[in-house]
PDB file of C-alpha atoms in Angstrom:
ATOM      1  CA  ASP J  17      86.916 105.062  85.251  1.00 96.00           C
ATOM      2  CA  ILE J  18      90.091 104.787  87.314  1.00 97.00           C
ATOM      3  CA  VAL J  19      92.114 107.870  87.548  1.00 98.00           C
ATOM      4  CA  MET J  20      95.292 107.996  87.002  1.00 98.00           C
ATOM      5  CA  THR J  21      97.669 110.656  88.594  1.00 98.00           C
ATOM      6  CA  GLN J  22     101.591 110.610  88.370  1.00 98.00           C
ATOM      7  CA  SER J  23     104.058 113.096  90.366  1.00 95.00           C
ATOM      8  CA  PRO J  24     105.775 114.950  89.915  1.00 97.00           C
ATOM      9  CA  ASP J  25     104.636 116.895  86.324  1.00 98.00           C
ATOM     10  CA  SER J  26     107.993 116.824  84.983  1.00 98.00           C
ATOM     11  CA  LEU J  27     111.940 116.059  87.035  1.00 96.00           C
ATOM     12  CA  ALA J  28     115.438 116.531  85.904  1.00 98.00           C
ATOM     13  CA  VAL J  29     117.980 114.726  86.961  1.00 97.00           C
ATOM     14  CA  SER J  30     121.490 114.171  86.749  1.00 98.00           C
ATOM     15  CA  LEU J  31     122.845 111.772  84.342  1.00 98.00           C
ATOM     16  CA  GLY J  32     123.777 108.536  86.086  1.00 97.00           C
ATOM     17  CA  GLU J  33     121.679 109.197  89.231  1.00 98.00           C
ATOM     18  CA  ARG J  34     117.986 107.929  89.903  1.00 98.00           C
ATOM     19  CA  ALA J  35     114.869 108.843  88.723  1.00 98.00           C
ATOM     20  CA  THR J  36     111.469 108.173  90.479  1.00 98.00           C
ATOM     21  CA  ILE J  37     108.088 108.671  88.776  1.00 98.00           C
ATOM     22  CA  ASN J  38     104.889 108.147  90.796  1.00 98.00           C
ATOM     23  CA  CYS J  39     101.772 105.957  89.963  1.00 98.00           C
ATOM     24  CA  LYS J  40      98.428 106.521  91.336  1.00 98.00           C
ATOM     25  CA  SER J  41      94.854 105.317  90.985  1.00 98.00           C
ATOM     26  CA  SER J  42      91.399 105.990  92.224  1.00 98.00           C
ATOM     27  CA  GLN J  43      91.163 102.460  92.471  1.00 97.00           C
ATOM     28  CA  THR J  44      93.036  99.438  92.946  1.00 97.00           C
ATOM     29  CA  VAL J  45      94.064  97.970  89.836  1.00 97.00           C
ATOM     30  CA  LEU J  46      94.822  94.468  91.829  1.00 96.00           C
ATOM     31  CA  TYR J  47      93.341  91.878  90.314  1.00 94.00           C
ATOM     32  CA  SER J  48      92.639  89.473  93.302  1.00 91.00           C
ATOM     33  CA  SER J  49      92.075  86.176  91.547  1.00 93.00           C
ATOM     34  CA  ASN J  50      95.428  86.211  89.973  1.00 93.00           C
ATOM     35  CA  ASN J  51      97.352  88.552  92.411  1.00 94.00           C
ATOM     36  CA  LYS J  52      98.706  90.658  89.702  1.00 96.00           C
ATOM     37  CA  ASN J  53      98.394  94.100  88.881  1.00 97.00           C
ATOM     38  CA  TYR J  54      97.002  95.450  85.946  1.00 97.00           C
ATOM     39  CA  LEU J  55      99.570  98.773  85.176  1.00 98.00           C
ATOM     40  CA  ALA J  56     101.574  99.450  82.632  1.00 98.00           C
ATOM     41  CA  TRP J  57     104.552 101.907  82.076  1.00 98.00           C
ATOM     42  CA  TYR J  58     105.629 103.517  79.018  1.00 98.00           C
ATOM     43  CA  GLN J  59     108.373 105.723  77.548  1.00 98.00           C
ATOM     44  CA  GLN J  60     107.389 108.526  75.073  1.00 98.00           C
ATOM     45  CA  LYS J  61     110.343 110.607  73.427  1.00 97.00           C
ATOM     46  CA  ARG J  62     109.349 113.537  70.665  1.00 95.00           C
ATOM     47  CA  GLY J  63     107.483 113.167  68.183  1.00 94.00           C
ATOM     48  CA  GLN J  64     106.962 109.550  68.517  1.00 97.00           C
ATOM     49  CA  PRO J  65     104.273 107.371  69.848  1.00 98.00           C
ATOM     50  CA  PRO J  66     104.522 106.008  73.118  1.00 98.00           C
ATOM     51  CA  LYS J  67     107.191 102.917  73.782  1.00 98.00           C
ATOM     52  CA  LEU J  68     105.275 100.178  76.423  1.00 98.00           C
ATOM     53  CA  LEU J  69     108.525  99.966  78.934  1.00 98.00           C
ATOM     54  CA  ILE J  70     106.779  97.439  81.852  1.00 98.00           C
ATOM     55  CA  SER J  71     103.808  95.784  82.044  1.00 98.00           C
ATOM     56  CA  TRP J  72     101.904  93.502  85.151  1.00 98.00           C
ATOM     57  CA  ALA J  73     103.650  96.486  87.373  1.00 98.00           C
ATOM     58  CA  SER J  74     107.595  95.344  87.207  1.00 98.00           C
ATOM     59  CA  THR J  75     107.215  93.220  84.508  1.00 97.00           C
ATOM     60  CA  ARG J  76     110.107  94.288  81.486  1.00 98.00           C
ATOM     61  CA  GLU J  77     108.969  94.260  78.396  1.00 97.00           C
ATOM     62  CA  SER J  78     112.385  92.712  75.808  1.00 96.00           C
ATOM     63  CA  GLY J  79     114.866  94.884  75.323  1.00 96.00           C
ATOM     64  CA  VAL J  80     114.188  97.490  77.677  1.00 98.00           C
ATOM     65  CA  PRO J  81     116.974  98.490  79.799  1.00 97.00           C
ATOM     66  CA  ASP J  82     117.428  96.552  82.938  1.00 96.00           C
ATOM     67  CA  ARG J  83     118.355 100.210  84.915  1.00 98.00           C
ATOM     68  CA  PHE J  84     114.243 100.510  84.710  1.00 98.00           C
ATOM     69  CA  SER J  85     112.000  98.550  86.959  1.00 98.00           C
ATOM     70  CA  GLY J  86     108.601  99.171  88.411  1.00 98.00           C
ATOM     71  CA  SER J  87     107.120  98.693  91.923  1.00 98.00           C
ATOM     72  CA  GLY J  88     104.298  99.059  93.782  1.00 98.00           C
ATOM     73  CA  SER J  89     100.635  97.037  94.723  1.00 97.00           C
ATOM     74  CA  ALA J  90      96.677  97.909  94.674  1.00 96.00           C
ATOM     75  CA  THR J  91      96.666 101.912  93.649  1.00 98.00           C
ATOM     76  CA  ASP J  92     100.429 103.013  94.582  1.00 98.00           C
ATOM     77  CA  PHE J  93     103.547 102.164  91.883  1.00 98.00           C
ATOM     78  CA  THR J  94     106.580 103.612  91.248  1.00 98.00           C
ATOM     79  CA  LEU J  95     109.008 103.705  87.619  1.00 98.00           C
ATOM     80  CA  THR J  96     112.732 103.592  88.776  1.00 98.00           C
ATOM     81  CA  ILE J  97     115.042 104.593  86.503  1.00 98.00           C
ATOM     82  CA  SER J  98     117.816 103.753  88.398  1.00 97.00           C
ATOM     83  CA  SER J  99     120.981 105.716  86.644  1.00 97.00           C
ATOM     84  CA  LEU J 100     119.918 107.640  84.202  1.00 98.00           C
ATOM     85  CA  GLN J 101     121.347 108.357  80.332  1.00 98.00           C
ATOM     86  CA  ALA J 102     120.814 110.539  77.806  1.00 98.00           C
ATOM     87  CA  GLU J 103     118.491 108.855  76.132  1.00 97.00           C
ATOM     88  CA  ASP J 104     116.086 108.409  78.598  1.00 98.00           C
ATOM     89  CA  VAL J 105     114.917 111.896  77.967  1.00 98.00           C
ATOM     90  CA  ALA J 106     111.189 111.231  77.340  1.00 98.00           C
ATOM     91  CA  THR J 107     107.955 111.532  78.646  1.00 98.00           C
ATOM     92  CA  TYR J 108     106.286 108.700  81.257  1.00 98.00           C
ATOM     93  CA  TYR J 109     102.923 107.255  81.093  1.00 98.00           C
ATOM     94  CA  CYS J 110     101.061 104.700  83.804  1.00 98.00           C
ATOM     95  CA  GLN J 111      98.286 103.238  82.427  1.00 98.00           C
ATOM     96  CA  GLN J 112      96.073 100.934  84.088  1.00 98.00           C
ATOM     97  CA  TYR J 113      94.057  98.010  82.585  1.00 97.00           C
ATOM     98  CA  ASN J 114      92.259  96.566  84.620  1.00 95.00           C
ATOM     99  CA  SER J 115      88.788  97.508  83.769  1.00 94.00           C
ATOM    100  CA  VAL J 116      87.375  99.674  80.435  1.00 94.00           C
ATOM    101  CA  PRO J 117      88.403 102.437  79.999  1.00 96.00           C
ATOM    102  CA  MET J 118      91.918 101.779  80.275  1.00 97.00           C
ATOM    103  CA  THR J 119      93.120 105.071  81.401  1.00 98.00           C
ATOM    104  CA  PHE J 120      96.837 107.018  81.495  1.00 98.00           C
ATOM    105  CA  GLY J 121      98.198 109.437  84.280  1.00 98.00           C
ATOM    106  CA  GLN J 122      98.891 112.417  82.738  1.00 97.00           C
ATOM    107  CA  GLY J 123     102.287 112.354  81.998  1.00 98.00           C
ATOM    108  CA  THR J 124     105.394 112.926  83.538  1.00 98.00           C
ATOM    109  CA  ARG J 125     108.690 114.759  81.753  1.00 98.00           C
ATOM    110  CA  LEU J 126     111.871 113.086  82.824  1.00 98.00           C
ATOM    111  CA  GLU J 127     115.026 115.560  81.979  1.00 98.00           C
ATOM    112  CA  ILE J 128     118.509 115.963  82.530  1.00 97.00           C
ATOM    113  CA  LYS J 129     119.361 118.557  85.667  1.00 96.00           C
TER     114      LYS J 129
ATOM    115  CA  GLN E   5     106.806  91.983  63.296  1.00 94.00           C
ATOM    116  CA  VAL E   6     103.473  93.084  63.296  1.00 97.00           C
ATOM    117  CA  GLN E   7     103.945  96.900  62.171  1.00 98.00           C
ATOM    118  CA  LEU E   8     100.615  99.454  62.527  1.00 98.00           C
ATOM    119  CA  GLN E   9     100.181 102.504  59.679  1.00 98.00           C
ATOM    120  CA  GLU E  10      97.616 105.072  60.456  1.00 98.00           C
ATOM    121  CA  SER E  11      96.002 107.495  57.549  1.00 98.00           C
ATOM    122  CA  GLY E  12      93.675 109.644  56.530  1.00 96.00           C
ATOM    123  CA  PRO E  13      93.076 113.462  56.163  1.00 96.00           C
ATOM    124  CA  GLY E  14      94.643 115.288  58.019  1.00 96.00           C
ATOM    125  CA  LEU E  15      92.608 118.240  57.903  1.00 98.00           C
ATOM    126  CA  VAL E  16      88.627 117.917  59.167  1.00 98.00           C
ATOM    127  CA  LYS E  17      85.900 120.931  59.331  1.00 98.00           C
ATOM    128  CA  PRO E  18      83.664 121.150  62.632  1.00 97.00           C
ATOM    129  CA  SER E  19      80.930 119.079  62.818  1.00 97.00           C
ATOM    130  CA  GLN E  20      81.774 116.222  59.873  1.00 98.00           C
ATOM    131  CA  THR E  21      83.171 113.355  60.370  1.00 98.00           C
ATOM    132  CA  LEU E  22      86.634 112.038  60.806  1.00 98.00           C
ATOM    133  CA  SER E  23      87.652 108.907  59.121  1.00 98.00           C
ATOM    134  CA  LEU E  24      91.050 107.231  59.724  1.00 98.00           C
ATOM    135  CA  THR E  25      92.169 103.724  58.970  1.00 98.00           C
ATOM    136  CA  CYS E  26      95.392 101.465  60.208  1.00 98.00           C
ATOM    137  CA  THR E  27      96.740  99.485  58.154  1.00 98.00           C
ATOM    138  CA  VAL E  28      98.468  96.175  60.047  1.00 97.00           C
ATOM    139  CA  SER E  29     101.326  94.107  58.305  1.00 97.00           C
ATOM    140  CA  GLY E  30     103.421  91.385  59.289  1.00 96.00           C
ATOM    141  CA  GLY E  31     100.816  89.393  61.405  1.00 95.00           C
ATOM    142  CA  SER E  32      97.050  89.085  60.816  1.00 94.00           C
ATOM    143  CA  ILE E  33      93.831  91.088  62.130  1.00 94.00           C
ATOM    144  CA  SER E  34      92.278  88.294  62.740  1.00 93.00           C
ATOM    145  CA  SER E  35      94.550  86.682  65.600  1.00 92.00           C
ATOM    146  CA  ARG E  36      92.315  85.700  67.984  1.00 91.00           C
ATOM    147  CA  SER E  37      95.357  87.135  70.344  1.00 93.00           C
ATOM    148  CA  TYR E  38      94.687  90.835  70.021  1.00 95.00           C
ATOM    149  CA  TYR E  39      92.150  93.172  70.213  1.00 96.00           C
ATOM    150  CA  TRP E  40      92.957  96.588  67.579  1.00 97.00           C
ATOM    151  CA  SER E  41      92.514  99.584  69.213  1.00 97.00           C
ATOM    152  CA  TRP E  42      92.735 103.754  68.709  1.00 98.00           C
ATOM    153  CA  ILE E  43      94.541 106.368  71.008  1.00 98.00           C
ATOM    154  CA  ARG E  44      94.409 110.163  70.301  1.00 98.00           C
ATOM    155  CA  GLN E  45      96.633 112.805  71.764  1.00 97.00           C
ATOM    156  CA  PRO E  46      96.177 116.442  71.318  1.00 95.00           C
ATOM    157  CA  ALA E  47      99.336 118.597  71.291  1.00 93.00           C
ATOM    158  CA  GLY E  48     100.658 118.527  74.427  1.00 90.00           C
ATOM    159  CA  LYS E  49      98.617 116.486  76.644  1.00 92.00           C
ATOM    160  CA  GLY E  50      97.871 113.130  77.556  1.00 94.00           C
ATOM    161  CA  LEU E  51      96.725 109.755  75.775  1.00 97.00           C
ATOM    162  CA  GLU E  52      93.247 108.775  75.925  1.00 98.00           C
ATOM    163  CA  TRP E  53      91.717 105.255  74.775  1.00 98.00           C
ATOM    164  CA  ILE E  54      89.074 105.656  72.415  1.00 98.00           C
ATOM    165  CA  GLY E  55      88.266 102.010  71.788  1.00 97.00           C
ATOM    166  CA  ARG E  56      88.849  98.579  70.180  1.00 97.00           C
ATOM    167  CA  ILE E  57      87.385  96.202  68.088  1.00 96.00           C
ATOM    168  CA  TYR E  58      88.410  92.411  67.766  1.00 93.00           C
ATOM    169  CA  THR E  59      88.087  90.445  65.031  1.00 86.00           C
ATOM    170  CA  SER E  60      84.950  88.954  65.839  1.00 80.00           C
ATOM    171  CA  GLY E  61      82.621  90.726  68.174  1.00 75.00           C
ATOM    172  CA  SER E  62      81.801  93.917  69.184  1.00 85.00           C
ATOM    173  CA  PRO E  63      83.947  97.085  69.268  1.00 94.00           C
ATOM    174  CA  ASN E  64      84.309  98.501  72.878  1.00 95.00           C
ATOM    175  CA  TYR E  65      84.345 102.218  73.484  1.00 97.00           C
ATOM    176  CA  ASN E  66      85.335 105.220  75.908  1.00 97.00           C
ATOM    177  CA  PRO E  67      81.559 105.923  76.994  1.00 97.00           C
ATOM    178  CA  SER E  68      83.035 109.373  77.116  1.00 96.00           C
ATOM    179  CA  LEU E  69      82.984 108.982  73.284  1.00 97.00           C
ATOM    180  CA  LYS E  70      80.473 106.195  72.553  1.00 95.00           C
ATOM    181  CA  SER E  71      77.937 107.949  70.920  1.00 96.00           C
ATOM    182  CA  ARG E  72      80.226 109.304  68.142  1.00 97.00           C
ATOM    183  CA  VAL E  73      83.029 106.584  67.728  1.00 98.00           C
ATOM    184  CA  THR E  74      82.572 103.908  64.983  1.00 97.00           C
ATOM    185  CA  ILE E  75      85.434 101.544  65.289  1.00 97.00           C
ATOM    186  CA  SER E  76      85.544  98.378  62.445  1.00 95.00           C
ATOM    187  CA  VAL E  77      87.651  95.978  60.905  1.00 94.00           C
ATOM    188  CA  ASP E  78      87.863  94.905  57.176  1.00 94.00           C
ATOM    189  CA  THR E  79      89.836  91.119  57.572  1.00 93.00           C
ATOM    190  CA  SER E  80      90.456  91.107  53.565  1.00 94.00           C
ATOM    191  CA  LYS E  81      92.651  94.060  53.931  1.00 96.00           C
ATOM    192  CA  ASN E  82      93.893  93.554  57.254  1.00 96.00           C
ATOM    193  CA  GLN E  83      92.871  97.249  58.138  1.00 96.00           C
ATOM    194  CA  PHE E  84      90.881  98.115  61.273  1.00 96.00           C
ATOM    195  CA  SER E  85      88.445 101.862  61.006  1.00 97.00           C
ATOM    196  CA  LEU E  86      87.501 104.663  63.188  1.00 98.00           C
ATOM    197  CA  SER E  87      85.366 106.944  62.299  1.00 98.00           C
ATOM    198  CA  LEU E  88      83.954 110.090  64.753  1.00 98.00           C
ATOM    199  CA  THR E  89      81.580 112.221  64.166  1.00 98.00           C
ATOM    200  CA  SER E  90      80.309 116.023  64.673  1.00 97.00           C
ATOM    201  CA  VAL E  91      84.059 116.643  65.182  1.00 98.00           C
ATOM    202  CA  THR E  92      84.932 119.954  67.070  1.00 97.00           C
ATOM    203  CA  ALA E  93      88.314 121.629  67.264  1.00 97.00           C
ATOM    204  CA  ALA E  94      88.461 119.419  71.180  1.00 97.00           C
ATOM    205  CA  ASP E  95      88.781 116.623  68.735  1.00 98.00           C
ATOM    206  CA  THR E  96      92.598 118.052  66.923  1.00 98.00           C
ATOM    207  CA  ALA E  97      94.850 115.329  68.202  1.00 98.00           C
ATOM    208  CA  VAL E  98      97.152 112.921  66.998  1.00 98.00           C
ATOM    209  CA  TYR E  99      95.969 109.820  66.301  1.00 98.00           C
ATOM    210  CA  TYR E 100      97.087 106.336  67.297  1.00 98.00           C
ATOM    211  CA  CYS E 101      96.254 102.554  66.675  1.00 98.00           C
ATOM    212  CA  ALA E 102      97.420  99.532  67.939  1.00 98.00           C
ATOM    213  CA  ARG E 103      97.506  95.924  68.776  1.00 97.00           C
ATOM    214  CA  GLU E 104      96.493  94.852  72.495  1.00 95.00           C
ATOM    215  CA  GLU E 105      96.933  91.837  73.947  1.00 93.00           C
ATOM    216  CA  LEU E 106      93.966  89.746  75.367  1.00 91.00           C
ATOM    217  CA  GLY E 107      94.472  89.405  78.751  1.00 89.00           C
ATOM    218  CA  ARG E 108      96.863  92.344  79.361  1.00 93.00           C
ATOM    219  CA  SER E 109      95.141  95.172  77.885  1.00 91.00           C
ATOM    220  CA  CYS E 110      99.127  97.637  77.296  1.00 94.00           C
ATOM    221  CA  PHE E 111      99.325  98.512  73.985  1.00 97.00           C
ATOM    222  CA  ASP E 112     102.244  97.145  72.078  1.00 96.00           C
ATOM    223  CA  PRO E 113     102.919  98.534  69.484  1.00 97.00           C
ATOM    224  CA  TRP E 114     101.553 101.273  68.342  1.00 98.00           C
ATOM    225  CA  GLY E 115     101.302 103.239  64.764  1.00 98.00           C
ATOM    226  CA  GLN E 116     103.106 106.457  64.138  1.00 98.00           C
ATOM    227  CA  GLY E 117      99.994 108.478  64.151  1.00 98.00           C
ATOM    228  CA  THR E 118      99.015 111.094  62.552  1.00 98.00           C
ATOM    229  CA  LEU E 119      97.797 114.300  63.153  1.00 98.00           C
ATOM    230  CA  VAL E 120      94.002 115.631  62.299  1.00 98.00           C
ATOM    231  CA  THR E 121      93.513 118.970  62.339  1.00 98.00           C
ATOM    232  CA  VAL E 122      89.596 119.989  62.803  1.00 98.00           C
ATOM    233  CA  SER E 123      89.275 123.405  61.238  1.00 97.00           C
ATOM    234  CA  SER E 124      87.133 125.028  59.028  1.00 95.00           C
TER     235      SER E 124
END
């Protein structure tokens, strides 16, 4: 199984400031034949199911604010929130879908400082 | 838009079988574009993919649970189901069903989730 490790486990950021969450995979999730990274990011607010934010490491889903961006390749990835809003308080998960079983990071809890 | 809703008992005794159903509305479970997955989340913990099924074809399971899991589909009811045998307290979790796009195996949308507690 591919192990996904996120850092930090928790993060407190002031409103309007940048938040950065990292995700590292134990094996590459870059598929060489199409040069795509099989990596997704989710946001989970308290009491709700996860919501898909980003797929292919950097492609935002429809309706996701452009303050959310994803970057990285192969084994190292980053989710950035450029200007933190109050509604962004949540736990964020990365997930690889390069191989079965699909696996998730342990989550990063994002709070307001 | 597609919506998913889990249903089933909220309490299961140890050693018994956990059975859940996911009802899909707003779209056909027979679509050739999607898998249908189960994912669970113990309280305060992370997400674990349990397995998936396609409208036609064999299901895929997480090797960590494969010996105890069965996922099936009922196209006439637009539902798919999860069965997990020989449960223990470690199987206590919120269980989610979700749609998974072929060729892009991330999960969207998700059901609201249902809490299953294993306790005598």
